[in-house]
Structures are given as C-alpha cells and as structure tokens.
Coordinates of C-alpha atoms in Angstrom, one line a residue:
M1 CA 0.0 0.0 0.0
Y2 CA 2.9 2.4 0.7
E3 CA 4.3 1.8 -2.7
Q4 CA 0.9 2.6 -4.4
R5 CA 0.6 5.8 -2.4
R6 CA 4.2 6.8 -3.1
L7 CA 3.7 6.4 -6.9
A8 CA 0.5 8.5 -6.7
R9 CA 2.3 11.3 -4.8
R10 CA 5.1 11.2 -7.3
E11 CA 2.7 11.7 -10.1
A12 CA 1.2 14.6 -8.2
V13 CA 4.8 16.1 -8.0
V14 CA 5.1 15.8 -11.8
Q15 CA 1.7 17.4 -12.4
R16 CA 2.4 20.3 -9.9
R17 CA 5.8 21.0 -11.4
R18 CA 4.1 21.4 -14.7
A19 CA 1.7 23.9 -13.1
V20 CA 4.7 25.8 -11.8
D21 CA 6.3 25.9 -15.3
R22 CA 3.0 27.1 -16.8
I23 CA 2.7 29.9 -14.2
S24 CA 6.4 30.8 -14.8
N25 CA 5.7 31.1 -18.5
L26 CA 2.6 33.3 -17.9
R27 CA 4.7 35.5 -15.6
L28 CA 7.2 36.1 -18.4
L29 CA 4.4 36.7 -20.9
T30 CA 2.8 39.2 -18.5
A31 CA 6.1 41.0 -17.9
A32 CA 6.5 41.2 -21.7
V33 CA 3.0 42.7 -22.1
A34 CA 3.7 45.2 -19.3
V35 CA 6.9 46.3 -21.1
A36 CA 5.1 46.6 -24.4
L37 CA 2.3 48.6 -22.8
G38 CA 4.9 50.8 -21.1
L39 CA 6.5 51.6 -24.4
A40 CA 3.1 52.2 -26.0
A41 CA 2.2 54.6 -23.2
W42 CA 5.5 56.4 -23.5
R43 CA 4.7 57.1 -27.1
D44 CA 1.1 58.1 -26.2
L45 CA -0.4 55.2 -28.1
V46 CA -2.4 54.0 -25.1
G47 CA -3.3 55.4 -21.8
A48 CA -0.9 54.8 -18.8
E49 CA -3.8 53.3 -16.9
W50 CA -3.6 50.2 -19.1
L51 CA -0.3 49.3 -17.3
G52 CA -2.4 48.4 -14.2
V53 CA -3.8 45.3 -16.0
P54 CA -0.6 43.4 -16.5
L55 CA 0.8 44.6 -13.2
L56 CA -2.2 43.2 -11.3
G57 CA -2.0 40.0 -13.3
F58 CA 1.7 39.7 -12.5
V59 CA 1.1 40.1 -8.7
G60 CA -1.6 37.4 -8.9
L61 CA 0.7 35.1 -10.8
V62 CA 3.4 35.6 -8.2
I63 CA 1.0 34.5 -5.5
A64 CA -0.1 31.6 -7.6
H65 CA 3.5 30.6 -8.3
E66 CA 4.3 30.5 -4.5
R67 CA 1.2 28.4 -3.9
A68 CA 2.2 26.0 -6.7
H69 CA 5.7 25.7 -5.3
R70 CA 4.2 25.0 -1.9
A71 CA 2.1 22.2 -3.4
V72 CA 5.2 20.7 -5.0
R73 CA 7.0 20.7 -1.7
H74 CA 4.0 19.2 -0.1
A75 CA 3.8 16.3 -2.6
T76 CA 7.6 15.8 -2.5
R77 CA 7.4 15.4 1.3
A78 CA 4.6 12.9 0.9
V79 CA 6.8 10.8 -1.5
R80 CA 9.6 10.9 1.1
H81 CA 7.2 9.8 3.8
Y82 CA 6.0 6.7 2.0
R83 CA 9.5 5.9 0.8
A84 CA 10.7 5.9 4.4
G85 CA 7.8 3.6 5.3
Q86 CA 8.6 1.2 2.5
R87 CA 12.3 1.1 3.6
R88 CA 11.2 0.2 7.1
I89 CA 9.1 -2.7 5.7
D90 CA 12.1 -3.8 3.5
D91 CA 14.6 -3.6 6.4
E92 CA 16.5 -0.8 4.7
W93 CA 15.8 1.9 7.3
A94 CA 18.9 1.9 9.5
G95 CA 20.8 5.3 9.4
R96 CA 18.0 7.1 7.5
G97 CA 15.8 8.2 10.4
H98 CA 16.1 10.0 13.7
G99 CA 18.2 8.0 16.2
G100 CA 17.3 10.1 19.2
E101 CA 20.8 10.2 20.6
E102 CA 20.1 13.3 22.5
L103 CA 17.3 11.5 24.4
A104 CA 19.4 8.7 25.7
P105 CA 20.1 8.9 29.4
A106 CA 23.7 8.4 30.5
D107 CA 23.3 5.8 33.2
H108 CA 20.1 4.0 32.2
P109 CA 19.8 0.3 33.3
Y110 CA 19.2 -1.0 29.8
A111 CA 19.0 1.8 27.1
A112 CA 22.5 1.3 25.7
D113 CA 22.5 -2.5 26.3
L114 CA 19.4 -3.0 24.2
D115 CA 20.2 -0.4 21.4
L116 CA 17.3 1.8 22.2
F117 CA 18.9 4.9 20.7
G118 CA 21.4 5.7 18.0
T119 CA 21.9 4.6 14.4
G120 CA 20.0 1.4 13.7
S121 CA 18.3 1.6 17.0
L122 CA 14.8 0.7 18.1
F123 CA 14.0 4.4 18.4
E124 CA 15.0 5.1 14.8
L125 CA 12.8 2.2 13.7
L126 CA 9.8 3.4 15.6
C127 CA 10.0 7.2 15.4
T128 CA 7.9 8.9 12.9
A129 CA 7.0 11.8 15.2
T130 CA 6.9 15.3 13.7
T131 CA 7.7 17.3 16.8
G132 CA 10.3 17.1 19.5
I133 CA 7.4 16.7 22.0
G134 CA 6.3 13.5 20.3
R135 CA 9.9 12.2 20.2
H136 CA 10.3 12.9 24.0
A137 CA 7.0 11.0 24.7
L138 CA 8.1 8.0 22.6
A139 CA 11.5 7.9 24.3
G140 CA 9.8 8.0 27.7
W141 CA 7.7 5.0 26.8
L142 CA 10.8 3.0 25.8
L143 CA 12.7 4.0 29.0
A144 CA 10.0 3.3 31.6
P145 CA 7.4 0.5 31.4
A146 CA 3.7 1.3 31.7
S147 CA 1.2 -0.5 34.0
P148 CA -0.8 -3.4 32.5
A149 CA -4.0 -1.3 32.5
E150 CA -2.3 1.5 30.6
L151 CA -0.8 -1.0 28.2
R152 CA -4.2 -2.4 27.4
R153 CA -5.5 1.1 26.7
R154 CA -2.6 1.8 24.3
Q155 CA -3.1 -1.5 22.5
A156 CA -6.8 -0.6 22.0
A157 CA -5.8 2.8 20.7
L158 CA -3.3 1.3 18.3
D159 CA -5.9 -1.0 16.9
E160 CA -7.9 2.0 15.8
L161 CA -4.9 4.0 14.6
R162 CA -3.3 1.1 12.7
E163 CA -5.1 1.8 9.4
R164 CA -5.1 5.6 9.7
L165 CA -2.6 6.2 6.9
D166 CA -4.1 9.6 6.0
L167 CA -3.7 10.8 9.5
R168 CA 0.0 9.8 9.7
E169 CA 0.6 11.3 6.3
A170 CA -1.0 14.6 7.4
L171 CA 1.1 14.6 10.6
A172 CA 4.3 14.0 8.6
L173 CA 3.5 16.8 6.1
S174 CA 2.5 19.3 8.7
G175 CA 6.0 19.2 10.1
D176 CA 7.9 20.6 7.1
E177 CA 11.3 19.5 8.2
I178 CA 10.8 20.6 11.8
D179 CA 13.6 20.0 14.3
G180 CA 13.5 19.8 18.1
A181 CA 14.4 23.4 18.8
L182 CA 11.1 23.9 20.7
D183 CA 11.8 22.8 24.2
P184 CA 8.6 21.5 25.8
A185 CA 9.7 22.0 29.4
E186 CA 10.8 25.5 28.7
L187 CA 7.4 26.3 27.0
V188 CA 5.5 24.8 30.0
A189 CA 7.6 26.8 32.4
W190 CA 6.9 30.0 30.5
G191 CA 3.2 29.3 30.7
R192 CA 3.3 28.6 34.4
A193 CA 5.6 31.6 35.3
P194 CA 4.1 34.4 37.3
A195 CA 3.0 37.5 35.4
A196 CA 5.9 39.8 34.4
I197 CA 3.5 42.8 34.2
E198 CA 0.8 43.1 36.9
P199 CA -2.7 43.5 35.6
A200 CA -3.1 47.1 37.0
R201 CA 0.2 48.2 35.5
A202 CA -0.7 46.5 32.2
R203 CA -3.9 48.5 32.0
R204 CA -2.0 51.8 32.5
W205 CA 0.7 50.8 30.0
R206 CA -1.9 49.8 27.4
V207 CA -3.3 53.4 27.5
L208 CA 0.2 54.8 27.0
A209 CA 0.9 52.3 24.2
F210 CA -2.0 53.8 22.2
V211 CA -2.0 57.4 23.3
V212 CA 1.7 58.2 22.9
P213 CA 2.0 56.8 19.3
A214 CA -1.2 58.5 18.3
L215 CA 0.3 61.8 19.4
S216 CA 3.4 61.1 17.5
L217 CA 1.4 60.4 14.4
V218 CA -0.5 63.6 14.7
A219 CA 2.7 65.6 15.3
T220 CA 4.3 63.9 12.3
A221 CA 1.3 64.7 10.1
G222 CA 1.3 68.3 11.2
W223 CA 5.0 68.7 10.5
A224 CA 4.6 67.0 7.1
V225 CA 1.9 69.4 5.9
G226 CA 3.7 72.4 7.3
A227 CA 1.1 73.2 10.0
W228 CA 3.6 72.9 12.8
G229 CA 7.3 73.1 13.3
M230 CA 9.5 70.3 14.6
E231 CA 8.9 71.1 18.3
P232 CA 5.7 69.1 18.8
L233 CA 7.2 66.1 16.9
A234 CA 10.4 66.3 19.0
A235 CA 8.4 66.5 22.2
T236 CA 6.3 63.4 21.4
L237 CA 9.4 61.5 20.4
L238 CA 11.0 62.5 23.7
V239 CA 7.9 61.2 25.6
T240 CA 8.1 58.0 23.5
W241 CA 11.7 57.6 24.6
G242 CA 10.7 58.2 28.2
V243 CA 8.0 55.6 28.1
G244 CA 10.4 53.1 26.5
R245 CA 12.9 53.8 29.3
V246 CA 10.3 53.2 32.0
T247 CA 8.8 50.0 30.5
G248 CA 11.9 48.7 28.7
R249 CA 13.3 46.5 31.4
V250 CA 10.0 44.7 32.0
V251 CA 9.3 44.5 28.3
Q252 CA 12.7 43.0 27.6
R253 CA 12.1 40.4 30.3
V254 CA 8.8 39.4 28.7
H255 CA 10.5 39.0 25.3
L256 CA 13.4 37.1 26.7
S257 CA 11.1 34.7 28.7
S258 CA 9.1 34.1 25.5
E259 CA 12.0 33.8 23.1
R260 CA 10.4 31.2 20.9
S261 CA 10.6 30.5 17.2
A262 CA 7.4 31.6 15.5
R263 CA 7.9 29.0 12.8
Q264 CA 8.3 26.2 15.3
L265 CA 5.0 27.3 17.0
E266 CA 3.2 27.5 13.6
V267 CA 4.3 24.0 12.8
L268 CA 3.1 22.9 16.3
A269 CA -0.2 24.5 15.5
R270 CA -0.5 22.6 12.3
V271 CA 0.2 19.3 14.0
L272 CA -2.4 20.0 16.7
E273 CA -4.9 21.0 14.0
C274 CA -4.4 17.6 12.3
L275 CA -5.2 15.8 15.6
E276 CA -8.1 18.1 16.5
R277 CA -10.1 17.5 13.3
E278 CA -9.8 13.7 13.4
R279 CA -12.7 11.6 14.7
F280 CA -11.9 8.9 17.3
A281 CA -14.0 6.1 18.7
D282 CA -11.5 4.8 21.1
P283 CA -11.9 6.2 24.6
T284 CA -8.2 6.9 25.1
L285 CA -7.9 8.8 21.8
A286 CA -11.1 10.7 22.4
R287 CA -9.9 11.7 25.9
L288 CA -6.6 13.0 24.5
Q289 CA -8.3 14.9 21.7
A290 CA -10.7 16.5 24.2
M291 CA -7.6 17.9 26.0
L292 CA -6.8 19.8 22.9
V293 CA -10.3 21.3 22.4
G294 CA -11.7 22.9 25.5
E295 CA -14.0 25.7 26.5
E296 CA -11.4 28.3 25.7
G297 CA -11.1 27.1 22.1
S298 CA -8.7 24.8 20.3
A299 CA -5.1 24.4 21.2
S300 CA -4.1 24.9 17.6
R301 CA -5.8 28.2 17.3
A302 CA -4.3 29.4 20.6
I303 CA -0.7 28.3 19.6
R304 CA -1.1 29.9 16.2
G305 CA -2.1 33.1 17.9
L306 CA 1.0 33.0 20.0
A307 CA 3.1 32.4 16.9
V308 CA 1.6 35.4 15.2
R309 CA 2.3 37.6 18.2
L310 CA 5.9 36.5 18.3
G311 CA 6.3 37.0 14.6
W312 CA 5.1 40.6 14.9
A313 CA 7.2 41.2 18.0
E314 CA 10.3 40.0 16.1
A315 CA 9.7 42.6 13.4
A316 CA 10.9 45.3 15.7
R317 CA 14.4 44.0 15.5
G318 CA 14.6 44.6 11.7
Q319 CA 16.9 47.6 10.9
L320 CA 14.6 49.2 8.4
F321 CA 11.5 48.9 10.7
A322 CA 13.2 49.7 14.0
P323 CA 12.7 53.5 13.8
I324 CA 9.0 53.0 13.1
A325 CA 8.7 50.4 15.8
F326 CA 10.3 52.9 18.3
A327 CA 7.8 55.6 17.4
L328 CA 4.8 53.2 17.7
L329 CA 6.0 51.6 21.0
W330 CA 5.8 48.3 19.1
S331 CA 7.7 46.2 21.6
L332 CA 5.4 47.4 24.4
H333 CA 2.3 46.6 22.4
F334 CA 3.3 43.0 21.8
A335 CA 4.8 42.5 25.3
L336 CA 1.3 43.4 26.7
S337 CA -0.3 41.1 24.1
L338 CA 2.0 38.2 25.0
E339 CA 1.2 38.7 28.7
A340 CA -2.5 38.7 27.9
W341 CA -2.1 35.4 26.0
R342 CA -0.2 33.8 28.8
R343 CA -2.7 34.8 31.4
R344 CA -5.4 33.2 29.3
H345 CA -3.7 30.1 27.9
G346 CA -0.5 29.6 29.8
P347 CA -1.8 27.1 32.4
A348 CA -3.2 24.9 29.6
I349 CA 0.1 24.5 27.8
E350 CA 1.2 21.5 29.8
G351 CA -2.0 19.6 29.2
W352 CA -1.8 20.4 25.4
L353 CA 1.7 19.2 25.1
A354 CA 1.1 16.0 27.2
A355 CA -1.8 15.1 25.0
L356 CA 0.1 15.9 21.8
G357 CA 3.1 13.8 23.0
E358 CA 0.9 10.8 23.7
L359 CA -1.0 11.1 20.4
E360 CA 2.2 11.3 18.4
A361 CA 3.8 8.4 20.3
L362 CA 0.7 6.3 19.6
A363 CA 0.9 7.4 15.9
C364 CA 4.5 6.1 15.9
L365 CA 3.6 2.7 17.3
S366 CA 0.5 2.5 15.0
A367 CA 2.8 2.9 12.0
Y368 CA 5.0 0.1 13.4
A369 CA 1.9 -2.1 13.9
F370 CA 0.7 -1.4 10.4
E371 CA 4.1 -2.2 8.9
H372 CA 4.5 -5.4 10.8
P373 CA 1.1 -7.1 10.5
D374 CA 2.4 -10.5 11.6
D375 CA 3.7 -9.2 14.9
P376 CA 1.0 -9.7 17.7
F377 CA 0.3 -7.7 20.7
P378 CA 1.6 -9.4 23.9
T379 CA -0.6 -10.5 26.8
V380 CA 0.3 -8.4 29.8
E381 CA -0.8 -9.9 33.1
E382 CA -1.1 -8.8 36.7
G383 CA 0.4 -10.9 39.5
E384 CA 3.5 -13.1 39.7
P385 CA 6.5 -12.3 37.5
V386 CA 6.3 -14.3 34.2
L387 CA 7.9 -14.0 30.8
E388 CA 6.9 -16.7 28.3
G389 CA 6.8 -16.7 24.6
E390 CA 7.4 -18.6 21.3
A391 CA 9.5 -17.7 18.3
L392 CA 11.0 -14.4 19.6
G393 CA 13.0 -12.5 16.9
H394 CA 15.1 -9.4 17.1
P395 CA 13.1 -6.5 15.5
L396 CA 16.3 -4.7 14.4
L397 CA 17.5 -7.6 12.3
P398 CA 16.1 -8.3 8.8
R399 CA 13.1 -10.6 9.1
A400 CA 14.4 -13.0 6.4
S401 CA 17.7 -13.7 8.4
C402 CA 16.3 -13.4 11.9
V403 CA 16.5 -16.7 13.8
R404 CA 13.8 -17.1 16.4
N405 CA 13.9 -18.7 19.8
P406 CA 11.6 -19.3 22.8
I407 CA 11.7 -17.8 26.3
A408 CA 10.2 -19.4 29.4
L409 CA 10.7 -17.8 32.8
D410 CA 8.3 -18.0 35.8
V411 CA 8.3 -18.6 39.5
R412 CA 9.1 -22.2 39.1
V413 CA 12.1 -21.7 36.8
P414 CA 12.9 -18.0 37.1
A415 CA 16.4 -18.1 35.6
R416 CA 18.4 -19.7 32.8
I417 CA 22.1 -19.9 32.3
V418 CA 22.9 -19.6 28.7
S419 CA 26.2 -21.2 27.7
G420 CA 27.9 -21.3 24.3
S421 CA 31.1 -20.5 22.5
N422 CA 32.1 -17.2 21.0
M423 CA 29.8 -15.7 18.3
S424 CA 27.2 -18.5 18.9
G425 CA 24.3 -16.0 19.6
K426 CA 24.2 -15.7 23.4
S427 CA 24.3 -11.9 23.6
T428 CA 21.9 -11.5 20.7
Y429 CA 19.4 -13.8 22.4
L430 CA 19.5 -11.6 25.6
R431 CA 19.0 -8.5 23.4
T432 CA 16.2 -10.2 21.6
V433 CA 14.4 -11.0 24.8
G434 CA 15.0 -7.6 26.3
I435 CA 14.0 -5.5 23.3
N436 CA 10.8 -7.4 22.9
V437 CA 10.0 -6.8 26.5
V438 CA 10.6 -3.1 25.9
L439 CA 8.2 -3.1 22.9
A440 CA 5.6 -5.0 24.9
L441 CA 5.8 -2.6 27.9
A442 CA 5.6 0.4 25.6
G443 CA 2.3 -0.9 24.2
A444 CA 3.7 -2.0 20.8
P445 CA 3.4 -5.4 19.0
V446 CA 6.3 -7.8 19.5
R447 CA 8.5 -9.8 17.1
A448 CA 7.2 -13.2 18.2
E449 CA 4.5 -15.7 17.5
R450 CA 3.1 -15.0 21.0
L451 CA 4.4 -13.4 24.2
R452 CA 2.9 -13.4 27.7
L453 CA 4.5 -11.3 30.5
S454 CA 3.9 -9.4 33.6
A455 CA 5.0 -5.8 34.3
L456 CA 8.8 -6.2 34.4
R457 CA 11.6 -3.8 35.2
I458 CA 14.7 -4.5 33.1
G459 CA 18.3 -4.4 34.3
A460 CA 21.1 -5.4 31.8
T461 CA 24.9 -5.7 31.6
L462 CA 25.3 -6.3 27.9
R463 CA 27.3 -3.2 27.2
V464 CA 29.1 -2.1 30.4
Q465 CA 32.5 -0.6 29.7
D466 CA 35.5 0.6 31.6
S467 CA 36.1 4.3 32.0
L468 CA 39.6 5.8 31.7
R469 CA 38.4 9.2 32.8
G470 CA 36.5 7.8 35.8
G471 CA 39.3 5.3 36.7
A472 CA 36.9 2.4 36.6
S473 CA 37.7 -1.0 35.2
R474 CA 35.2 -3.1 33.1
F475 CA 34.8 -5.4 36.1
F476 CA 34.0 -2.5 38.4
A477 CA 31.6 -1.1 35.9
E478 CA 29.9 -4.4 35.8
I479 CA 29.5 -4.9 39.5
T480 CA 28.3 -1.4 39.8
R481 CA 25.5 -2.2 37.3
L482 CA 24.8 -5.4 39.1
R483 CA 24.4 -3.5 42.4
T484 CA 21.8 -1.3 40.6
I485 CA 19.9 -4.4 39.5
V486 CA 19.9 -5.9 43.0
A487 CA 18.7 -2.5 44.4
A488 CA 15.8 -2.5 41.9
A489 CA 15.0 -6.1 43.0
D490 CA 15.0 -4.9 46.6
E491 CA 12.1 -2.6 45.7
G492 CA 9.9 -5.6 44.9
P493 CA 9.5 -8.6 42.6
G494 CA 9.3 -8.2 38.8
V495 CA 12.9 -7.4 37.8
L496 CA 14.1 -9.0 34.6
F497 CA 17.9 -9.3 34.7
L498 CA 19.9 -9.8 31.5
I499 CA 23.5 -10.5 32.5
D500 CA 26.0 -11.1 29.7
E501 CA 29.2 -13.0 30.6
I502 CA 28.7 -12.6 34.3
L503 CA 31.8 -11.4 36.2
H504 CA 33.8 -11.6 33.0
G505 CA 36.7 -9.6 34.4
T506 CA 37.7 -12.0 37.2
N507 CA 39.1 -15.5 37.6
S508 CA 37.1 -18.6 37.1
H509 CA 37.0 -19.5 40.8
D510 CA 35.6 -16.1 41.9
R511 CA 33.3 -16.0 38.8
R512 CA 31.7 -19.3 39.7
I513 CA 31.2 -18.5 43.4
G514 CA 30.2 -14.8 42.8
G515 CA 28.0 -15.5 39.8
H516 CA 26.0 -18.2 41.7
A517 CA 25.6 -15.9 44.7
I518 CA 24.4 -13.0 42.5
V519 CA 21.8 -15.1 40.6
L520 CA 20.5 -16.8 43.7
G521 CA 20.3 -13.4 45.5
L522 CA 18.2 -12.0 42.7
L523 CA 15.9 -15.0 42.7
E524 CA 15.4 -14.6 46.4
R525 CA 14.2 -11.1 45.7
G526 CA 11.6 -12.3 43.2
A527 CA 13.5 -11.4 40.0
L528 CA 13.8 -13.6 36.9
G529 CA 16.2 -13.5 34.0
L530 CA 19.0 -14.8 31.8
V531 CA 22.7 -15.1 32.4
T532 CA 25.2 -15.9 29.6
T533 CA 28.7 -17.4 30.1
H534 CA 31.3 -19.3 28.1
D535 CA 32.7 -20.6 31.4
L536 CA 31.6 -24.2 31.4
A537 CA 32.4 -24.6 35.1
L538 CA 29.9 -21.9 35.9
A539 CA 27.1 -23.5 33.9
A540 CA 27.9 -27.1 34.9
G541 CA 28.2 -26.1 38.6
N542 CA 24.6 -25.0 38.8
E543 CA 22.5 -27.4 41.0
D544 CA 19.6 -25.1 41.9
P545 CA 16.3 -26.5 40.4
R546 CA 15.1 -22.9 39.9
V547 CA 18.0 -22.3 37.4
A548 CA 17.9 -24.2 34.1
N549 CA 20.8 -24.6 31.6
V550 CA 20.4 -23.9 27.9
H551 CA 23.0 -23.4 25.2
F552 CA 23.9 -22.4 21.7
R553 CA 25.9 -24.8 19.5
D554 CA 28.5 -24.4 16.9
E555 CA 30.1 -26.9 14.5
L556 CA 33.5 -26.9 12.9
S557 CA 33.4 -28.5 9.5
E558 CA 36.3 -28.5 7.1
G559 CA 37.9 -25.6 8.8
T560 CA 34.7 -23.5 8.8
L561 CA 32.7 -22.7 11.9
R562 CA 28.9 -22.9 11.5
F563 CA 26.3 -21.7 13.9
D564 CA 22.6 -22.5 13.9
Y565 CA 21.8 -19.7 16.5
R566 CA 19.1 -21.9 18.0
L567 CA 18.6 -22.6 21.7
H568 CA 19.1 -26.1 23.0
Q569 CA 18.6 -27.6 26.4
G570 CA 21.6 -28.3 28.7
V571 CA 25.2 -27.1 28.9
V572 CA 27.3 -26.5 25.8
R573 CA 29.9 -29.2 25.2
T574 CA 32.0 -27.4 22.6
S575 CA 34.4 -24.5 22.4
N576 CA 35.6 -22.6 19.4
A577 CA 38.2 -20.1 20.7
L578 CA 41.2 -21.9 19.3
A579 CA 39.5 -22.4 16.0
L580 CA 38.7 -18.7 15.7
M581 CA 42.2 -17.8 16.6
E582 CA 43.5 -20.1 13.9
A583 CA 41.0 -18.8 11.4
V584 CA 42.4 -15.2 11.7
G585 CA 46.0 -16.4 11.4
L586 CA 47.1 -16.4 15.1
P587 CA 49.5 -19.2 16.2
V588 CA 47.8 -21.9 18.2
P589 CA 49.1 -25.2 19.5
A590 CA 48.4 -28.3 17.5
R591 CA 45.0 -29.7 18.3
E592 CA 44.2 -33.3 18.9
P593 CA 41.7 -35.0 16.6
A594 CA 38.2 -34.3 17.6
G595 CA 36.7 -36.9 19.9
P596 CA 33.8 -37.3 22.2
P597 CA 33.6 -34.4 24.7
E598 CA 35.1 -35.0 28.1
P599 CA 32.4 -35.2 30.8
L600 CA 32.2 -32.0 32.8
D601 CA 33.2 -32.2 36.5
P602 CA 31.0 -29.6 38.4
E603 CA 33.6 -29.6 41.2
R604 CA 36.5 -28.7 39.0
P605 CA 37.3 -25.0 39.3

C-alpha cells in the first residue's frame, strides 16, 4: 500500500511541477506585455492606466506561483514519507531516520544495552514523530514500562490507529522538516511563570501604548503638511523615549522569557490541528483529543495566535523597521499582548503538550503495527512475574535472516544460564528478549508468535565498559550495574535481569562463586532473568532447580565454523576459541583430533 501511495504522490509532484512551469511562462508573458504597454504609453499610443492590468496580473501570478511551489514541496514530502515507510518494511531503514541520541540517558539500566537509541536503534525504527514533543514522549515510553492497565489502553488505541494512513501522512507533512528546537519543558515553564506585568500596571501601560504613538502620528502629520514646526514632533518622540525607558526592562524580560521560534510554533499549531479534526471512537484517543479542544477554544488556534504575536514582535528587530517600531512603541504593544495570551492560555500548555506527545507516540507505534502485521500484541498480566513466549526474533534484524527462539521464565524456573562459545548468539538472544519486553511494555506489537509477560523492570549488563576518565575497570563497571539491578529487585518482585558474561573480568573460581551468589540473591528477591557465560564450570556447577541450563551450538566442518543460532537444552559441550584464533591467522598449539567431549566435572574450578 505504501508503494501505491508513493507512486500516486510522485505523479502529483510531476503534475504540480508542470503547473509551476506554466505559471512561470505566464509571468514572463505578463512581464513582456507590461513592457510593451509601457513603451506604447511612453509614445502616447495607449493610456498609462492600461499598465495596471498586467501589473495586477503579475502580482496574482506571483501569489499563484508560490502556492504552486508549496504544493510541489507538499507532494515531495509525501513521496519521502512513503519511501521511508517502505524502507522500514524492506529492512533498509537503518541510518535514514532519527536515532534520538540526545534523548538517551547516560546511566540508564538498559537503554544502551538493548540499542534503544542511535543509528540502527529501536527508536530510529519506531520514530515517525513530527515534533520534539512526540519524540520525547516515545523515548519516555521506551525507557519506563507502563502499567498493565495503561498498556491495554494503548493497545486498543493502536488497533484504531493502525489503518489511519491519511492521519499519519497529514502529521508528517505538517512538520515541514521541523527540528527539536522547541523545548517542551521551557514552554511549559513559561506558561506557568508568574506575570511579568501586573494587571493594573498592564492597563496603564496599554493606555500609554495607544495614546503616545497617536500623538506622535498627529505631530508627524502636522509637521509634514507644514502646519507645525519640529517642536511638537520632538516633544512626542521624547515622551516615547521616556515611556520606552520606563517600560523597557520589563518588556525585555517578557520578550526574553518568551523567546520562541514563531515558525516552530506555527508547525506545532498545524500538527495540533491535524489531531483536532480527526474523529476517534477509542476512549483513550477521544480523551486525549478532548484535552486539545476545551471551553477556551482549540489548542491549535491558541498556539497559532502565540506564533503570530511572536512574529510581529520579532519585526521590531529589523533595521529598516526599527525607527517606526520605536515611534509606535511596538515592543510594548506585543509585550502586553504576550502577557495577555499567557494569562489566558499559559496554564493549559502543559496539558496540550502532554496530549500531543501521547498522540504522536501512539501514531509512531501504530505505524510500526501497520508495517509489521504478523507481529502480535503481547498479553500483559497482573500478578507473579512471568515471561513466556514462542519464536522471539530481534526486530532490528532483517526478518528474512532473523533466527527465532523461545523464552520461558516464571516462579518455578525464574532463571536460565545460557552457555555457548564465542559468536554463537548468546548476547543477541538476551538482546532479543530484552528489546521485545521493551516493545511490549511500551504498548507495541512484538516480534514473536506470542508473548505473555507481567509488568517487568529490566536491568542489563550487555554493554558495560571501563572508564579511563573515571578510573573504573570493566569489572568495576559491571559490579556497579549489578548493584543497581539488585537494588531494583529490593524494591519488589518483577525485575528482569539480562546479565552477559557474568563477572567476566575476574578469575574462574571467583566468577563461579560470585556468579551463583548474585543469581540466587536476585531469585530470592523475586527477580527472573538470563545469564550468559562461556565458562563451562559456571554453567555445569549449577545445581539449583530454579535455574535451568540452555546453550547455543557451533560446528567446525572442514575448517569452517557454522552456527545454527538456536537454543538447546543443557550445557554446551564445545568450544571454538582456538578455531577462531587459527581462522584469523594467530599461532595456536596443535589440536588433537576431535573426539567425544570430556564429561564435565562440576567440582573442578
């Protein structure tokens, strides 16, 4: 469907460009007619009044030309919108969207580990938001799980939005290459701030703002027609300067506190307008829309009014208009207008932006649901911690090459130790589980045949690193993150831990003892999760019935390592480190012919 729409919009681009060319040719013809009439009038062949006809026609064609250009830009953006959607479907989207790097927290317990932000990230795959407000909302949903009740509401809303292609196109086109320069928190703070001009003082200043410029205009007119000398004009300009001095500091404070981009606000108004005119049956969508259309009028109309005021206020800074703005007390007029707007609408800004953010985030997830029709919504349950599903795949990997595996964690078997050799798929498996839980607890469909889970809080150690500046080793960084996961488990059951190569930076003896202690401690606190290791002693030394062993296999055949990337029961019985070293040309000792694997002794360190 995307491709059909893209082709239709591309045809519209062709047609509208032809219209632009026709109007351009008419402009040239009109200009030529105007020149011909000018020469004829100069020779007294026609009256000079005939020049008005081509001049008026030329002005009309200039306006029509701009509108036609705008239509071309509009259709071109529609082509890009559907091309981007088709790329997401074809798994060619990485590096072409918004990675949201600026939204990634520095010390989040799983954002970096599960590739939530950056090039080729989950955020880039999901984010089609037009405004920075929508992007902030979507990022917040990925970084913090919602309650089961809220997730069910989001899923119902996505069911209605899934087929709303026209709405998503309208939202995309309303943005017109908007960036995130409009800071939602700053705008909310401005709306909540106490008045910079008290109402009584504002009334007095409003009188001055009209009376003093009127006197200046009268004095200027009298001087221009020779009725008066320069003295009245000089006196009124002196009074204007005095009023500016008295009000200037407060006026400057009003303008600085409302230093917004009029264009950004106009785009915001267009996005709000798209959402206001839609009709929703779902209660969540209807409630959010109602927040945008209240007794005081629509949010889009109010925001557009603010954009207009700021645009006019900015005009006073132009060098050519500045003298006129001074005489008319222009800055005072619009400072008073901005204050009046803030008194009326300022408290409502937070609600408007919250509703907009939720609606845009839902639109992002609805696009993902539409583009991945085979991905089901998970079942989110109340009660005991559980994570159980079939055929989980990683949504950031191409669907054709994505190998799927099951997951089963509950109160009976809350943990699994995943063993396997290098490159066998252990870390990818943990990321697959974790990123699907993130999708599920944001309200989105998951890459699986089915998934059932409770409200989980993720803690992961897949990408902890040392810090030269901070003087912390990789091992210290890992145990610091593990302490964070244990602290989260202390707050209550429902933590999902994803620990990659547990205690990798220490010796085998300490790793086995410490690793078992950490896992059992987490289980005692009601957590569940996965731990990977290539240390066979750690996996084979597990005797707790609550912890099951699973593994990934590899096979060395004719000097080539092959991986099936599928999960198997039990502890891995092979190792490929020496084979990998030999494959890249490193010297290794001669290996004995392959034979049956030596039985593992759990007591051996």
